[in-house]
Each structure stands twice: as C-alpha cells, then as structure tokens.
Short mmCIF file of C-alpha atoms (C1' of nucleotides) in Angstrom, two decimals:
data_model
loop_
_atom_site.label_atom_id
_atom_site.label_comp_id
_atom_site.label_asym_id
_atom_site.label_seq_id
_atom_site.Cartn_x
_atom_site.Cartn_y
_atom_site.Cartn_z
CA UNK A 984 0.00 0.00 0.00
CA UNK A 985 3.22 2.44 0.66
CA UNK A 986 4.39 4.09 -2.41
CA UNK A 987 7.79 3.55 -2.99
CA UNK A 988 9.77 6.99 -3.91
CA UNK A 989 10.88 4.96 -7.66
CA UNK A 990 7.04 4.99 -8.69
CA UNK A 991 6.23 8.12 -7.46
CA UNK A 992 5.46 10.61 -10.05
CA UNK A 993 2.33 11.99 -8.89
CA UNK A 994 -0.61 12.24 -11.67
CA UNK A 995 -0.13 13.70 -15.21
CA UNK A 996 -2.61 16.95 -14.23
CA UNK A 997 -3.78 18.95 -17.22
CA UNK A 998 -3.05 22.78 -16.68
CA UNK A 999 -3.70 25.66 -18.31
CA UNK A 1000 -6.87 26.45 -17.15
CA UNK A 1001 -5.96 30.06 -15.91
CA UNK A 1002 -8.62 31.59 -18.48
CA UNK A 1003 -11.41 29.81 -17.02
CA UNK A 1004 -11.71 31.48 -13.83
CA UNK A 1005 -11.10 34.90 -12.61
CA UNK A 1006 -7.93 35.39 -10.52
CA UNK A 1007 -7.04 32.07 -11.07
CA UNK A 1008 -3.73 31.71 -9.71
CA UNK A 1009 -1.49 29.49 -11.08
CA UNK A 1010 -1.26 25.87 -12.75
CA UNK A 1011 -3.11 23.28 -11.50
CA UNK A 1012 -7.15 22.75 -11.42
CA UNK A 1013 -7.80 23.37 -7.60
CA UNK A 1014 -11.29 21.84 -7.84
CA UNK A 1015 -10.28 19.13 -9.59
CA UNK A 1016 -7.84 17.55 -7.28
CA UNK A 1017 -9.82 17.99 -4.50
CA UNK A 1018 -11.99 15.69 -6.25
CA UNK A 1019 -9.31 13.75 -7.10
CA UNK A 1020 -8.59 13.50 -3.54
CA UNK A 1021 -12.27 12.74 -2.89
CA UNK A 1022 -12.83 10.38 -5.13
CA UNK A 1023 -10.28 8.20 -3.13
CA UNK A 1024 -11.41 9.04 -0.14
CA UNK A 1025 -15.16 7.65 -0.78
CA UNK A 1026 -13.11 4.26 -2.33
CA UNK A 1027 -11.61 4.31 0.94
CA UNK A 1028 -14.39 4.50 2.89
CA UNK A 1029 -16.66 2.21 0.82
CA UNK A 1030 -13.92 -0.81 0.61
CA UNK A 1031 -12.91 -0.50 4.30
CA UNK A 1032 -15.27 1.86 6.23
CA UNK A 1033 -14.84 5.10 7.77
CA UNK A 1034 -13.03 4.35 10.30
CA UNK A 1035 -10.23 3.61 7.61
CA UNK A 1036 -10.53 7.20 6.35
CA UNK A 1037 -6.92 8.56 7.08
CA UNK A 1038 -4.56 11.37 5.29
CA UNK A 1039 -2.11 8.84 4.59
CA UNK A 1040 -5.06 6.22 3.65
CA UNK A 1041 -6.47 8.82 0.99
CA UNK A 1042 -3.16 9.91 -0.04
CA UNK A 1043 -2.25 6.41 -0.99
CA UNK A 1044 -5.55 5.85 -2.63
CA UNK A 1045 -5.62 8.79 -4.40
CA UNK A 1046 -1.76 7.65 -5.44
CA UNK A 1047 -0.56 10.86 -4.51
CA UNK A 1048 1.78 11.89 -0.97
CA UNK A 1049 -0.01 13.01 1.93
CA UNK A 1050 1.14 15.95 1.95
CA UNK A 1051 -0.56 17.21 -1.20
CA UNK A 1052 -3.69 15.93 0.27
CA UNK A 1053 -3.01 18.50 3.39
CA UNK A 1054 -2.18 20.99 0.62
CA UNK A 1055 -5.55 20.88 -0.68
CA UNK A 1056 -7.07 20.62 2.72
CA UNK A 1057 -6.07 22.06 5.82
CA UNK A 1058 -8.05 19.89 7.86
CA UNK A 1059 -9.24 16.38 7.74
CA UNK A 1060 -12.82 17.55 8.74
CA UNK A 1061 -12.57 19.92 5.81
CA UNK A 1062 -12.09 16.71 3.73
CA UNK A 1063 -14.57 14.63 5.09
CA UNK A 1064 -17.00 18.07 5.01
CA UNK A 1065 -15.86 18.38 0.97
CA UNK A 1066 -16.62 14.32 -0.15
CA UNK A 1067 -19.29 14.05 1.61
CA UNK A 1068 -20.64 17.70 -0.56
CA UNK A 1069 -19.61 15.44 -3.34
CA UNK A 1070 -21.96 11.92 -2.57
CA UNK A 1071 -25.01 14.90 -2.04
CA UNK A 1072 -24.06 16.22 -5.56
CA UNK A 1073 -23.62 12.91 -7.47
CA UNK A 1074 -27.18 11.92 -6.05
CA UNK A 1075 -28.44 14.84 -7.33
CA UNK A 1076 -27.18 14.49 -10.52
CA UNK A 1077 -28.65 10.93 -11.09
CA UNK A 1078 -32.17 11.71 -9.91
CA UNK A 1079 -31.95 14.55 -12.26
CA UNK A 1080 -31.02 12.64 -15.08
CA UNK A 1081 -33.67 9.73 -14.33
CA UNK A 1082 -36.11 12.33 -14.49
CA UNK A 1083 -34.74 14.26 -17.39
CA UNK A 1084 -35.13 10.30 -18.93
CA UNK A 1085 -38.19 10.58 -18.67
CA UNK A 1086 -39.40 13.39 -21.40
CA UNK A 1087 -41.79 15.99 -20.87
CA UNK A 1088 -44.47 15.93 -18.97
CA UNK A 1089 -44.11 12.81 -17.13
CA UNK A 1090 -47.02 11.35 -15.18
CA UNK A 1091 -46.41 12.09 -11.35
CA UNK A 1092 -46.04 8.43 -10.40
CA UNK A 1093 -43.64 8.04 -13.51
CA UNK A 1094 -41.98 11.20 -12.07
CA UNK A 1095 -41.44 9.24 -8.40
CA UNK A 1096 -40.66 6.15 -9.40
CA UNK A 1097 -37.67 7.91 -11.36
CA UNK A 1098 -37.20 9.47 -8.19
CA UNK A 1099 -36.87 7.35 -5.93
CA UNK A 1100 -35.52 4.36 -7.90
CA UNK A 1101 -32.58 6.97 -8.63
CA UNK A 1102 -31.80 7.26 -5.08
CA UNK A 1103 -32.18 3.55 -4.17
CA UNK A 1104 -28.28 1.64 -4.63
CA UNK A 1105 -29.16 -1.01 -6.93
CA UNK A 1106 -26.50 -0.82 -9.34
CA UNK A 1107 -22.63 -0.71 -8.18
CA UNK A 1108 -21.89 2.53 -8.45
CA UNK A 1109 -24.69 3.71 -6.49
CA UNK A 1110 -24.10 0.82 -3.77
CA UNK A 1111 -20.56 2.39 -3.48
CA UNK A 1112 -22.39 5.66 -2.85
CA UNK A 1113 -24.93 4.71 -0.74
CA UNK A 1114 -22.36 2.67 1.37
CA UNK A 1115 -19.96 6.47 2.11
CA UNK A 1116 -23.43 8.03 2.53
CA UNK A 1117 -24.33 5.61 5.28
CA UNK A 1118 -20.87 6.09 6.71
CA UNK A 1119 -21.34 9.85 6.55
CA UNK A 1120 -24.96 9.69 8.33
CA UNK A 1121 -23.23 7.50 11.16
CA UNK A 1122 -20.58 9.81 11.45
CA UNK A 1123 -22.70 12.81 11.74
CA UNK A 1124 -25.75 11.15 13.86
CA UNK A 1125 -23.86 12.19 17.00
CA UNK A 1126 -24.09 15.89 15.92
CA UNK A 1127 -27.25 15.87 14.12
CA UNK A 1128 -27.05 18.58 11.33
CA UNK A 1129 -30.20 21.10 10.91
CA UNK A 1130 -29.14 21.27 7.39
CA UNK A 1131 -30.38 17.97 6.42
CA UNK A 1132 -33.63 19.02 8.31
CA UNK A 1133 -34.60 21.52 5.88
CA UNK A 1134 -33.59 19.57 2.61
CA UNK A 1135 -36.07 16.69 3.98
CA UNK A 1136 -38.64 18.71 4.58
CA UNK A 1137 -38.38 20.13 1.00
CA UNK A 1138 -37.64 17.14 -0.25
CA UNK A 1139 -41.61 15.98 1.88
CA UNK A 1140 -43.22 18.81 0.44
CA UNK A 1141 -42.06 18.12 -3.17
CA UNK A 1142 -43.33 14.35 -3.04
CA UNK A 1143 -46.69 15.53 -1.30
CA UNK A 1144 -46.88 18.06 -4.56
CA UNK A 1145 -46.88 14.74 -7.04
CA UNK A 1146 -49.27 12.89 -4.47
CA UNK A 1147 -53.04 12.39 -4.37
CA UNK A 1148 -52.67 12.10 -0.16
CA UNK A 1149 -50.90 14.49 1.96
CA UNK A 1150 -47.80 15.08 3.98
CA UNK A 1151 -48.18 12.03 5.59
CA UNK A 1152 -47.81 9.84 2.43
CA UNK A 1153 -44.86 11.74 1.31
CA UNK A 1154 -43.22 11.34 4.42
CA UNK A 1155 -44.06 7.54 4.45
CA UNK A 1156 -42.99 7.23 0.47
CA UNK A 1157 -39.29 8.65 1.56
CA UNK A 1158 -38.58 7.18 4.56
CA UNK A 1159 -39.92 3.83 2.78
CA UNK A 1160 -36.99 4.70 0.18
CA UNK A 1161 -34.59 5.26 2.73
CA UNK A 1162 -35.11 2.17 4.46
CA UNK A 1163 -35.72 -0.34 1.27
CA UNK A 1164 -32.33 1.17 0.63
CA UNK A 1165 -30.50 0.25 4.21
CA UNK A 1166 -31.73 -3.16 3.51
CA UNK A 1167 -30.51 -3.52 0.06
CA UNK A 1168 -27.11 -2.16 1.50
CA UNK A 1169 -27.55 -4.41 3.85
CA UNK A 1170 -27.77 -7.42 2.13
CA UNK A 1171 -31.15 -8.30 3.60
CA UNK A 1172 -33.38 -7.03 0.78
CA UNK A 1173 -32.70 -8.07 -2.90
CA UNK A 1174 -32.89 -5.37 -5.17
CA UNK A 1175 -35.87 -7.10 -6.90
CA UNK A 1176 -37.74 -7.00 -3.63
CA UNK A 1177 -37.00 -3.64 -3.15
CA UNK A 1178 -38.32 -2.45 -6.59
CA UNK A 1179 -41.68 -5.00 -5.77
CA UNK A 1180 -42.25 -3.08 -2.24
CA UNK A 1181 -41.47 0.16 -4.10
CA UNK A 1182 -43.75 -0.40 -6.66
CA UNK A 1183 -46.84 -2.04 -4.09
CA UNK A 1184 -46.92 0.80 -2.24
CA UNK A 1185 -46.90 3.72 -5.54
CA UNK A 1186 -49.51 1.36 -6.55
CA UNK A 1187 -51.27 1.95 -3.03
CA UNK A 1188 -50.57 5.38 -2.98
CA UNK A 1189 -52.11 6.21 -6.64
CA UNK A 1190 -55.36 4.59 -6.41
CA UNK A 1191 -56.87 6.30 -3.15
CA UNK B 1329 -12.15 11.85 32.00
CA UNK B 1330 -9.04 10.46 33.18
CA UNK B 1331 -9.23 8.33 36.72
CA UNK B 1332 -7.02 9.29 39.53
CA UNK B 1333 -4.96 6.84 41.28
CA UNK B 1334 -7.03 8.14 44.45
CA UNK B 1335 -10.55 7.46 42.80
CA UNK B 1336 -10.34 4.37 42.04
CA UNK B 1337 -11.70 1.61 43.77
CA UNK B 1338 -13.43 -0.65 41.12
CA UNK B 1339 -17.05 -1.40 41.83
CA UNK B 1340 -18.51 -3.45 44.21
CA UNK B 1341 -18.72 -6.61 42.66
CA UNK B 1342 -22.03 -9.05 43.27
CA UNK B 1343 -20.00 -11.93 44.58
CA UNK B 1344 -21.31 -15.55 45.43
CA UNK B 1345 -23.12 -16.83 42.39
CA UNK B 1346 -20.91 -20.11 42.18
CA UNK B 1347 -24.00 -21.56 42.48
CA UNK B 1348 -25.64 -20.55 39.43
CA UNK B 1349 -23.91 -22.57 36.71
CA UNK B 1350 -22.07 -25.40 36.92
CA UNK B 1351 -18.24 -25.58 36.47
CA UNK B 1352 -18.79 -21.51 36.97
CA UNK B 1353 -14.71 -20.63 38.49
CA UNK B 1354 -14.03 -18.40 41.28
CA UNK B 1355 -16.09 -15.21 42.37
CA UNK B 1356 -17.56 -12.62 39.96
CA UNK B 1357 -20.31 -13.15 37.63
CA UNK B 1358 -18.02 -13.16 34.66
CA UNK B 1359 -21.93 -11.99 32.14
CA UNK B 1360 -22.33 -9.06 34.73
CA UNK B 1361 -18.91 -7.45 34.10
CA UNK B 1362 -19.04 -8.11 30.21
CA UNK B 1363 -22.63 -6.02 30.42
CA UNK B 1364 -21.24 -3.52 32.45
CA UNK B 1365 -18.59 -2.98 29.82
CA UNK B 1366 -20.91 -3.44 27.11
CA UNK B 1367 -22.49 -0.58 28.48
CA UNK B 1368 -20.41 1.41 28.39
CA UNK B 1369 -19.46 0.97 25.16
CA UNK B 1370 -23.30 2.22 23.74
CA UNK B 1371 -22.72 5.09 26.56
CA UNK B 1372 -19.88 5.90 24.81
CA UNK B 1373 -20.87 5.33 20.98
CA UNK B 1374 -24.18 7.33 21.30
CA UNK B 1375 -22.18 10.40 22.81
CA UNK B 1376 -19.25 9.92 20.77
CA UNK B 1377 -19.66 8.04 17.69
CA UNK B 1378 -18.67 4.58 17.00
CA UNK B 1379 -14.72 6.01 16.48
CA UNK B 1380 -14.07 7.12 19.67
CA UNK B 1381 -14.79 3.78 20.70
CA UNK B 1382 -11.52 2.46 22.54
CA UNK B 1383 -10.19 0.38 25.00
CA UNK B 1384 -9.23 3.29 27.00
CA UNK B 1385 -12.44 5.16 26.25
CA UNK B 1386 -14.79 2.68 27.15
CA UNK B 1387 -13.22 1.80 30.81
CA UNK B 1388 -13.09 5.22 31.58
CA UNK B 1389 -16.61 5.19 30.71
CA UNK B 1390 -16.88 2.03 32.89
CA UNK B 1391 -15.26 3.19 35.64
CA UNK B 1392 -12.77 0.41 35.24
CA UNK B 1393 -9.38 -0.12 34.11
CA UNK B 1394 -8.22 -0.99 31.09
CA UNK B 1395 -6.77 -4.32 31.85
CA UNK B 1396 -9.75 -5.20 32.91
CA UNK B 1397 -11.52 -4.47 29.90
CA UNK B 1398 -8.69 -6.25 27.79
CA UNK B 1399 -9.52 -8.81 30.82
CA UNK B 1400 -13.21 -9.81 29.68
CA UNK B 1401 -12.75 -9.10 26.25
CA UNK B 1402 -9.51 -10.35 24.59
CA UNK B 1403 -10.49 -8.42 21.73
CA UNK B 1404 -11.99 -5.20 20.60
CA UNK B 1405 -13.60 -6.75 18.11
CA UNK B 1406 -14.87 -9.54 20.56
CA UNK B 1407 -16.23 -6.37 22.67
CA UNK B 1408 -17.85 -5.04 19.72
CA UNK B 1409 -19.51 -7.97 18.46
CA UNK B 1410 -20.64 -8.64 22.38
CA UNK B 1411 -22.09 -5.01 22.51
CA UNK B 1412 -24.12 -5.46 19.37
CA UNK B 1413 -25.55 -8.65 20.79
CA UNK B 1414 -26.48 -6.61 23.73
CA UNK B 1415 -28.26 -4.18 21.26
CA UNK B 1416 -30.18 -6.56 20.03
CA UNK B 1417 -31.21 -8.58 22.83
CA UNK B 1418 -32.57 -4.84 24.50
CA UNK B 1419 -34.60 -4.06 20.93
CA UNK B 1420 -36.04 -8.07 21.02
CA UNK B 1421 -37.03 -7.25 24.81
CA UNK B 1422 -38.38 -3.92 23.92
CA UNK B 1423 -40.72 -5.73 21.67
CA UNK B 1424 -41.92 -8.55 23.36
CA UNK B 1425 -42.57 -6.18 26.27
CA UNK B 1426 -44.82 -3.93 23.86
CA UNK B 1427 -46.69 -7.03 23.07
CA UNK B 1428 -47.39 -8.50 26.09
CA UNK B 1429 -48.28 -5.02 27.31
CA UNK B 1430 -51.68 -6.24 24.35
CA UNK B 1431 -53.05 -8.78 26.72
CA UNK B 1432 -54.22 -12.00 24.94
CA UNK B 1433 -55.40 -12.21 21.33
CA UNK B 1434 -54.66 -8.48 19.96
CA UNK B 1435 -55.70 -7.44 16.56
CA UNK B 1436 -52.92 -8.21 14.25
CA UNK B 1437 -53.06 -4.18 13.64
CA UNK B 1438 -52.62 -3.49 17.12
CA UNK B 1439 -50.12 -6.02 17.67
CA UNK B 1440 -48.17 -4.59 14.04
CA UNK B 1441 -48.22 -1.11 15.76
CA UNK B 1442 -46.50 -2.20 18.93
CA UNK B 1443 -44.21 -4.10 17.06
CA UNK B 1444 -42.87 -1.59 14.86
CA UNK B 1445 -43.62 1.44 17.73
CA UNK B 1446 -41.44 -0.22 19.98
CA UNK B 1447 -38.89 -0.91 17.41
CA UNK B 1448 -38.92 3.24 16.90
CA UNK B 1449 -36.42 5.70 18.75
CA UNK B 1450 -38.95 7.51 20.13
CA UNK B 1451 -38.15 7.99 23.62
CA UNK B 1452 -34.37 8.95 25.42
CA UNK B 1453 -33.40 5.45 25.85
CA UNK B 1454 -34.56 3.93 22.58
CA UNK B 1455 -32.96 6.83 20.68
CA UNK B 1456 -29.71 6.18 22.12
CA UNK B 1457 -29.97 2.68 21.42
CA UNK B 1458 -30.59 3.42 17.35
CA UNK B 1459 -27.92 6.08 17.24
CA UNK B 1460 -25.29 2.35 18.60
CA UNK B 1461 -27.05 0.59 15.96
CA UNK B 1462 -27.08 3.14 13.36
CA UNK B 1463 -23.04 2.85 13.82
CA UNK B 1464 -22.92 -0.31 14.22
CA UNK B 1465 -25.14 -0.83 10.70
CA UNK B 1466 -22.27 1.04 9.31
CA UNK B 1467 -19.98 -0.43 10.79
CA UNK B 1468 -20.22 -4.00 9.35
CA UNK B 1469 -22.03 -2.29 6.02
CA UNK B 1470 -18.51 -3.16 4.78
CA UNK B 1471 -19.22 -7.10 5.36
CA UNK B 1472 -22.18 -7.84 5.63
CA UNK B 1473 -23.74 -10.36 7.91
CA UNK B 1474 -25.11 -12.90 6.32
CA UNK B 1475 -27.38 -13.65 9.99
CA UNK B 1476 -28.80 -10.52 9.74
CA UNK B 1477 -30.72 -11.57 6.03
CA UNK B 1478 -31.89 -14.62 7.31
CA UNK B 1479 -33.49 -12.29 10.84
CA UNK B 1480 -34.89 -10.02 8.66
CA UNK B 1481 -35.87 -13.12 6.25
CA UNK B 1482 -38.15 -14.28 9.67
CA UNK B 1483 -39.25 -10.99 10.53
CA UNK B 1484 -41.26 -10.26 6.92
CA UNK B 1485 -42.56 -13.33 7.08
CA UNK B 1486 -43.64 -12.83 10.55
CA UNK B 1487 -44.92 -9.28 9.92
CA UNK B 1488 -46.85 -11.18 6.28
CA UNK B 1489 -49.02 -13.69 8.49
CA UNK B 1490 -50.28 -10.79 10.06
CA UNK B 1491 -51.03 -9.22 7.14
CA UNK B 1492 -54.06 -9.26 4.32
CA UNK B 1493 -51.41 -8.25 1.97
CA UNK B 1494 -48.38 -10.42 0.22
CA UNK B 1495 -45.16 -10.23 1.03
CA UNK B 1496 -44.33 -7.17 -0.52
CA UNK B 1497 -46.17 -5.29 2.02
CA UNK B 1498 -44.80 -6.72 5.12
CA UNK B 1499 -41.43 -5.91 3.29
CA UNK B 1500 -41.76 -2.24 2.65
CA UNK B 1501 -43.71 -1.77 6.35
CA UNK B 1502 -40.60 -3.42 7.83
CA UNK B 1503 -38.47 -0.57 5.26
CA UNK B 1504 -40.47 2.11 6.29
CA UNK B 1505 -39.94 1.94 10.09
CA UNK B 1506 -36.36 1.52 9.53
CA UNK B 1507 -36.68 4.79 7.39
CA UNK B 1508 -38.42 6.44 9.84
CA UNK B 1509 -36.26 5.30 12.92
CA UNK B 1510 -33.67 6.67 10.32
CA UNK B 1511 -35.22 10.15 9.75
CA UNK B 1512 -35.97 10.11 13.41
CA UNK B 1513 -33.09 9.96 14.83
CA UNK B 1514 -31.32 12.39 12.25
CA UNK B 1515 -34.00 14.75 13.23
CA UNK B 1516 -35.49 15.20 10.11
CA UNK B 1517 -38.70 13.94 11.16
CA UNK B 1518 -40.38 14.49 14.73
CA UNK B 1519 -41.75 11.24 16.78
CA UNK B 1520 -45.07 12.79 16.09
CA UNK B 1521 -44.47 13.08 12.04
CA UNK B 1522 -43.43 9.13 11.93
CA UNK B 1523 -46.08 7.96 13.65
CA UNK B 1524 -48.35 9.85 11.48
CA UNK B 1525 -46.51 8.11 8.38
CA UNK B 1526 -46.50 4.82 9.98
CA UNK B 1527 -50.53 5.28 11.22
CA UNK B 1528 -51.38 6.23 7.24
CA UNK B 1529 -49.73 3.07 6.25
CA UNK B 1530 -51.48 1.19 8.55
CA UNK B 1531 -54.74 2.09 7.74
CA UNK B 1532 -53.77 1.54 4.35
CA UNK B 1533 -52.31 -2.07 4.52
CA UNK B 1534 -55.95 -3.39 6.69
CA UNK B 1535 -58.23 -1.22 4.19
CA UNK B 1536 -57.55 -3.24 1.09
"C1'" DG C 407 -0.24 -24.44 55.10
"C1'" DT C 408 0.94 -24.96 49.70
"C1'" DG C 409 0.00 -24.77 44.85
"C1'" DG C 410 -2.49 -23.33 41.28
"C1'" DA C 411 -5.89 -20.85 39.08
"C1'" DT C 412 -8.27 -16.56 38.56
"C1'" DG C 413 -9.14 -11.39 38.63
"C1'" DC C 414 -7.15 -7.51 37.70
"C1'" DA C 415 -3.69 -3.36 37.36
"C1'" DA C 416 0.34 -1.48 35.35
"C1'" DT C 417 3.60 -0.94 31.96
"C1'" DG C 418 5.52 -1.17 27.52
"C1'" DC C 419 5.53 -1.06 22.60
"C1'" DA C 420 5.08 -0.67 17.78
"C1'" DA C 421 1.93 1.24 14.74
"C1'" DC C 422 -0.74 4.84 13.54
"C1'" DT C 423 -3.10 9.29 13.85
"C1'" DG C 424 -3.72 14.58 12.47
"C1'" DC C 425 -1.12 18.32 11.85
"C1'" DA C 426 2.87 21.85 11.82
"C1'" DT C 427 6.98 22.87 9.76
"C1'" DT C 428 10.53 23.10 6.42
"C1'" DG C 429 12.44 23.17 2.05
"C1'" DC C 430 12.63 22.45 -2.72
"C1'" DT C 431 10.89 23.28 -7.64
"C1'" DA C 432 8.97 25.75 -11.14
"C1'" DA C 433 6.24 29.11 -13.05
"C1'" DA C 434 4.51 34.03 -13.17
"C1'" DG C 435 5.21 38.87 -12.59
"C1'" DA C 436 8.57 42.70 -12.08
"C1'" DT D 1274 17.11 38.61 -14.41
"C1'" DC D 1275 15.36 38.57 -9.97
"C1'" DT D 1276 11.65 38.04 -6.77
"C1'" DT D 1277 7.65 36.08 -5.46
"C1'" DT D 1278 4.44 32.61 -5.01
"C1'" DA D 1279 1.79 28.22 -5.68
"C1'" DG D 1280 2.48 23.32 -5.58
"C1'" DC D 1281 4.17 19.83 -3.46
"C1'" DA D 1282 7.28 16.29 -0.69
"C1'" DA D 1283 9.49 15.09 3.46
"C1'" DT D 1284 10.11 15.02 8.16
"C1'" DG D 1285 8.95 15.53 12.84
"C1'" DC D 1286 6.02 15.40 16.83
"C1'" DA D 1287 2.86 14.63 20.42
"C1'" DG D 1288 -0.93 11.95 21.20
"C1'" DT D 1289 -3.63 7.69 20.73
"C1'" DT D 1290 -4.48 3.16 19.36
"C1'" DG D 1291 -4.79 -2.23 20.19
"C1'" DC D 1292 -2.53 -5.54 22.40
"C1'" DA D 1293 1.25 -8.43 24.86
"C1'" DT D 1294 3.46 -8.96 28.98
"C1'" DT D 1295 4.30 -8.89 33.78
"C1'" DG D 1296 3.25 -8.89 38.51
"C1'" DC D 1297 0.46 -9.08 42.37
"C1'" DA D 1298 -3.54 -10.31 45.24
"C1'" DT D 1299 -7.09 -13.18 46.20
"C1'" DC D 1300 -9.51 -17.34 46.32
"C1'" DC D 1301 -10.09 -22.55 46.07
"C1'" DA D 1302 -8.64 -27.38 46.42
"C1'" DC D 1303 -5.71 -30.09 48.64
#
DNA sequence: GTGGATGCAATGCAACTGCATTGCTAAAGA
DNA sequence: TCTTTAGCAATGCAGTTGCATTGCATCCAC
C-alpha cells in the first residue's frame, strides 16, 4: 500500500486552465484535485469503512503523498465536510437525469418512481455511494445537522406536490426509500424486492 | 475523563453466584462485568460516535481499568460484536414487552403497531440505542452479515401472516420503520411526524 | 499451610493518527 | 534577471491506538 519513492510521479494533471476562472492563480485545477482527492477518499471509505478514512489512507488511494492531500485541505474535517458535498451532488445528478429520462411531462407516479428508484443503490456505483453516505450519516448522527432538516422537509413537500394524499404519504414514500435502501445495503433485501415493495406501495398510494 | 490513582476503587462486585452454573470458576459473575462494559461501550458510541470507541475510552466510561476491559474481552472486536448482541437482545425485549403489554389475542393491527412502535427511537433510551445501531449498521455495512438476512428473512414473514397483503407489504412496512427510525433519529422527522406516516400506512395495509 | 488458578492493574511497545513545519521546484510577474 | 508565489514532498512530533506482557492479590482445592 506504501508508495515507494521509484514509482512516485504523482498524476499527469492537465493545466492551463488560468482563463477559465477569474484570478485564477497558477497551474493546476484546484477543484479538480480535490476531487481527485475525494474520489479516493469515498473508495476508501466504501472498501474498508470510515473508520479507515486517514490522510495517509487517501493519499495512498488517491496515489498521490499526503502531503498534497493537506495541501488541498487544511483539515481532515474539511475533507470529510468536501466528499461528503460530493456523494449529495452525485445523487443529485442521477435523480436529475432519471427524471430528465423521462421526457416531458411525465405522469407524477412516472416522475417518483424515477425518483426514488434513482436514489435507491441497486446498481454498483450507487451501492458504493450509498455505502460512504451511510458512513457519513453515522458519522454525523452524534451531531445531528439542521441542514439535512430543511432539505427533507423540501424534499416531503415536493413528493406531497406529485401525491393524491398528503404530507403524511410523502413522508411515508421517503422514509420507505430510505429504508428499502439500508436493507438492500444491507444485504437483507434483494434489489428485486425492493423495486416489488417500491412499486406495491406507488400502486397503493395512486389509487386512493 | 481520566481516573485518579485516588478514585479508584473498582465497583462493588455481586460476589457468590458459584452456584448458578455449573463448572462456573471463582467469584464474579463473569456476564455481569461483560454487560457492564458493554455498556459502556453504547454510553460511549451514542455520545461519541462509533470512532471514539476504545479500550481506554470505554473503561473510563466504565469506571474500570483498562486491563480489565482487555480482561473480559480479549479483543476489541470480541467487545464489539458482544455489545451489538447486547443491542439486540434490548430491541427483542423492547418488543416482546410492547406485546405483552396487548393482553391476549390483539388485533394483528394493534399487535403490528407495537411491534414496529417499539422498534422506533422515540423515547431517550430507545434513541440512544438506534444512534449504537445506526453505527454499528455502518460499521459492518462493509461485510455484511449474512445472519442478519436470514433475521430479517423471519421478521417479513412474521410481519406477512399478520397481514391481508403479500409479502411485498410486510417488506416495505418493515423498510419504512427503519426509514423512519432513520429520519428520526437524524432529526429530520419528529416522533409525532413518523407515527403519522406509519398510522397512514397502517390504515392503508388493513383497508384493502 | 501450599500450589495453582483466577481477577485484575500497570507498563511497555510498535503502529498509527492529524497536523505543523521546512524546504525544494517551477512558473509568473517585475 | 530577480523576486515572489503556488504546488508539493518530506520530516517531525505529540498523542492515541490495540494488544502483549508482567506482577500481584485473592480465592479454592488439597
């Protein structure tokens, strides 16, 4: 797992990017290796758990020396606080592009199923995902964070919007999601059950 | 958080139960001390996180010293493993005291309701016992337990017999109280909102 | 008593942690 | 050309980790 110092040679990095941003300062994409640096730190976690989540772990994931990793954060927090932006964003992005699938003017349960079969980790990149994001929601269930509060609640009202019921449904539909997924993670639920429970209850929910 | 040499005097130890099992060795109740550790190992996880999780930590948190932890538990993964037993065995007792709390014959909805209610972290102690499970789901997320499919395997059907539904709906009611135990205890949802979710699903599984 | 097992405390140790510091290289501005 | 600065590697350090080892005190069988 060390490097040695022959094989070294860090990462071929493309530069030049000092006309894409204002005040830009000198060579190298700063966003980019921090993602870089991400990106290995979420392989870390999802092969060997959080706990496993070290500089010197992501460094030699990432294939690159620790101390570039502290270069590009000062603090471990601010990494963990930076990947963990990351798994939020890359959720994001599939949901929108299950729903962007789906043409114009989807029908609402079309709309959720997209949804929330988006969020659910049935494939393997999305089990890698949903594995750091269960690490992540561990980690931070100590110190719960009101920010997640407000996103759920949006998140509720949004459902409720595409539901005949009310708030009450919505909240059941997503926490239904949420948990089809721990068990799926888990092992316990196959991903074919998952979609059948999924689909029973959008079939109980649209014919109230 | 540290003991003083002055402080320390153990615990009085329940002494005497050579009688209890056979072939049982010399003086203390060697399941006692392993619970009293146990303990406060979920003391220390639900204030802490499963990370700061130590030898050291946890007989501090005991009131005990180190060796003896290292005494009872040659392992820290044997102490782990022990402390999620515990976890479960308090959740299993939780339950069956729900039920009994019935009387004889309940309605299956009635008895569904304590079931999953009592499976909830609604109250203090409850809560802090999801917040050790919620690490410890993470926690072995990485390999997962093949026991735990074949309890939740039992548990659906369980949850199915009492059921006028299939399979699939004892499935996703089992998923949604994990989601809502979930949303609970990240504070997204309020005790009062999940059992508002879980009540709508109720009505809807026996109204078919 | 004596011998042996048990319960436990103390100490030590190598490995690892996050982070601060230092120093080198190379590119950009003067 | 010279100075500055970003990018990075290396090293060091104090603190913590899990665990092995050692030693002592108590109890039981004999």
């Amino acid at each position: 797992m060390i490097r040695t110092a022959s094989s070294r040679r860090p990462v071929p990095v493309s530069r030049n990017r000092r006309e894409s941003i204002a005040g830009m300062p000198k060579k190298v994409d700063h966003a980019e290796r921090r993602r870089l640096i991400a990106d290995a730190l979420m392989r870390v976690a999802a092969e060997q758990g959080l706990e496993a989540v070290s500089l010197r772990h992501v460094a030699a994931a990432a294939d690159v020396s620790a101390g570039m990793v502290q270069h590009y954060f000062r603090t471990k927090d601010e990494m963990m606080t930076f990947a963990l932006s990351v798994v939020k964003e890359r959720s994001q992005q599939r949901v929108e592009a299950a729903i962007a699938r789906l043409g114009d003017d989807p029908r609402p349960r079309d709309l959720l199923r997209a949804l929330t079969t988006a969020l659910l980790p049935l494939d393997g990149p999305s089990r890698e995902d949903g594995r750091v994001a269960l690490a992540f929601l561990a980690y931070t269930a100590v110190r719960p964070q009101p920010a997640l509060r407000a996103e759920t609640e949006q998140m509720v009202g949004f459902i409720a919007s595409l539901l005949p019921g009310g708030e009450a449904d919505a909240a059941g539909l997503l926490a239904l999601m949420e948990g089809l997924g721990l068990y799926v993670l888990g092992g316990q639920y196959t991903p074919e059950q998952a979609l059948a429970a999924l689909d029973t209850q959008l079939e109980k929910l649209f014919n109230a």
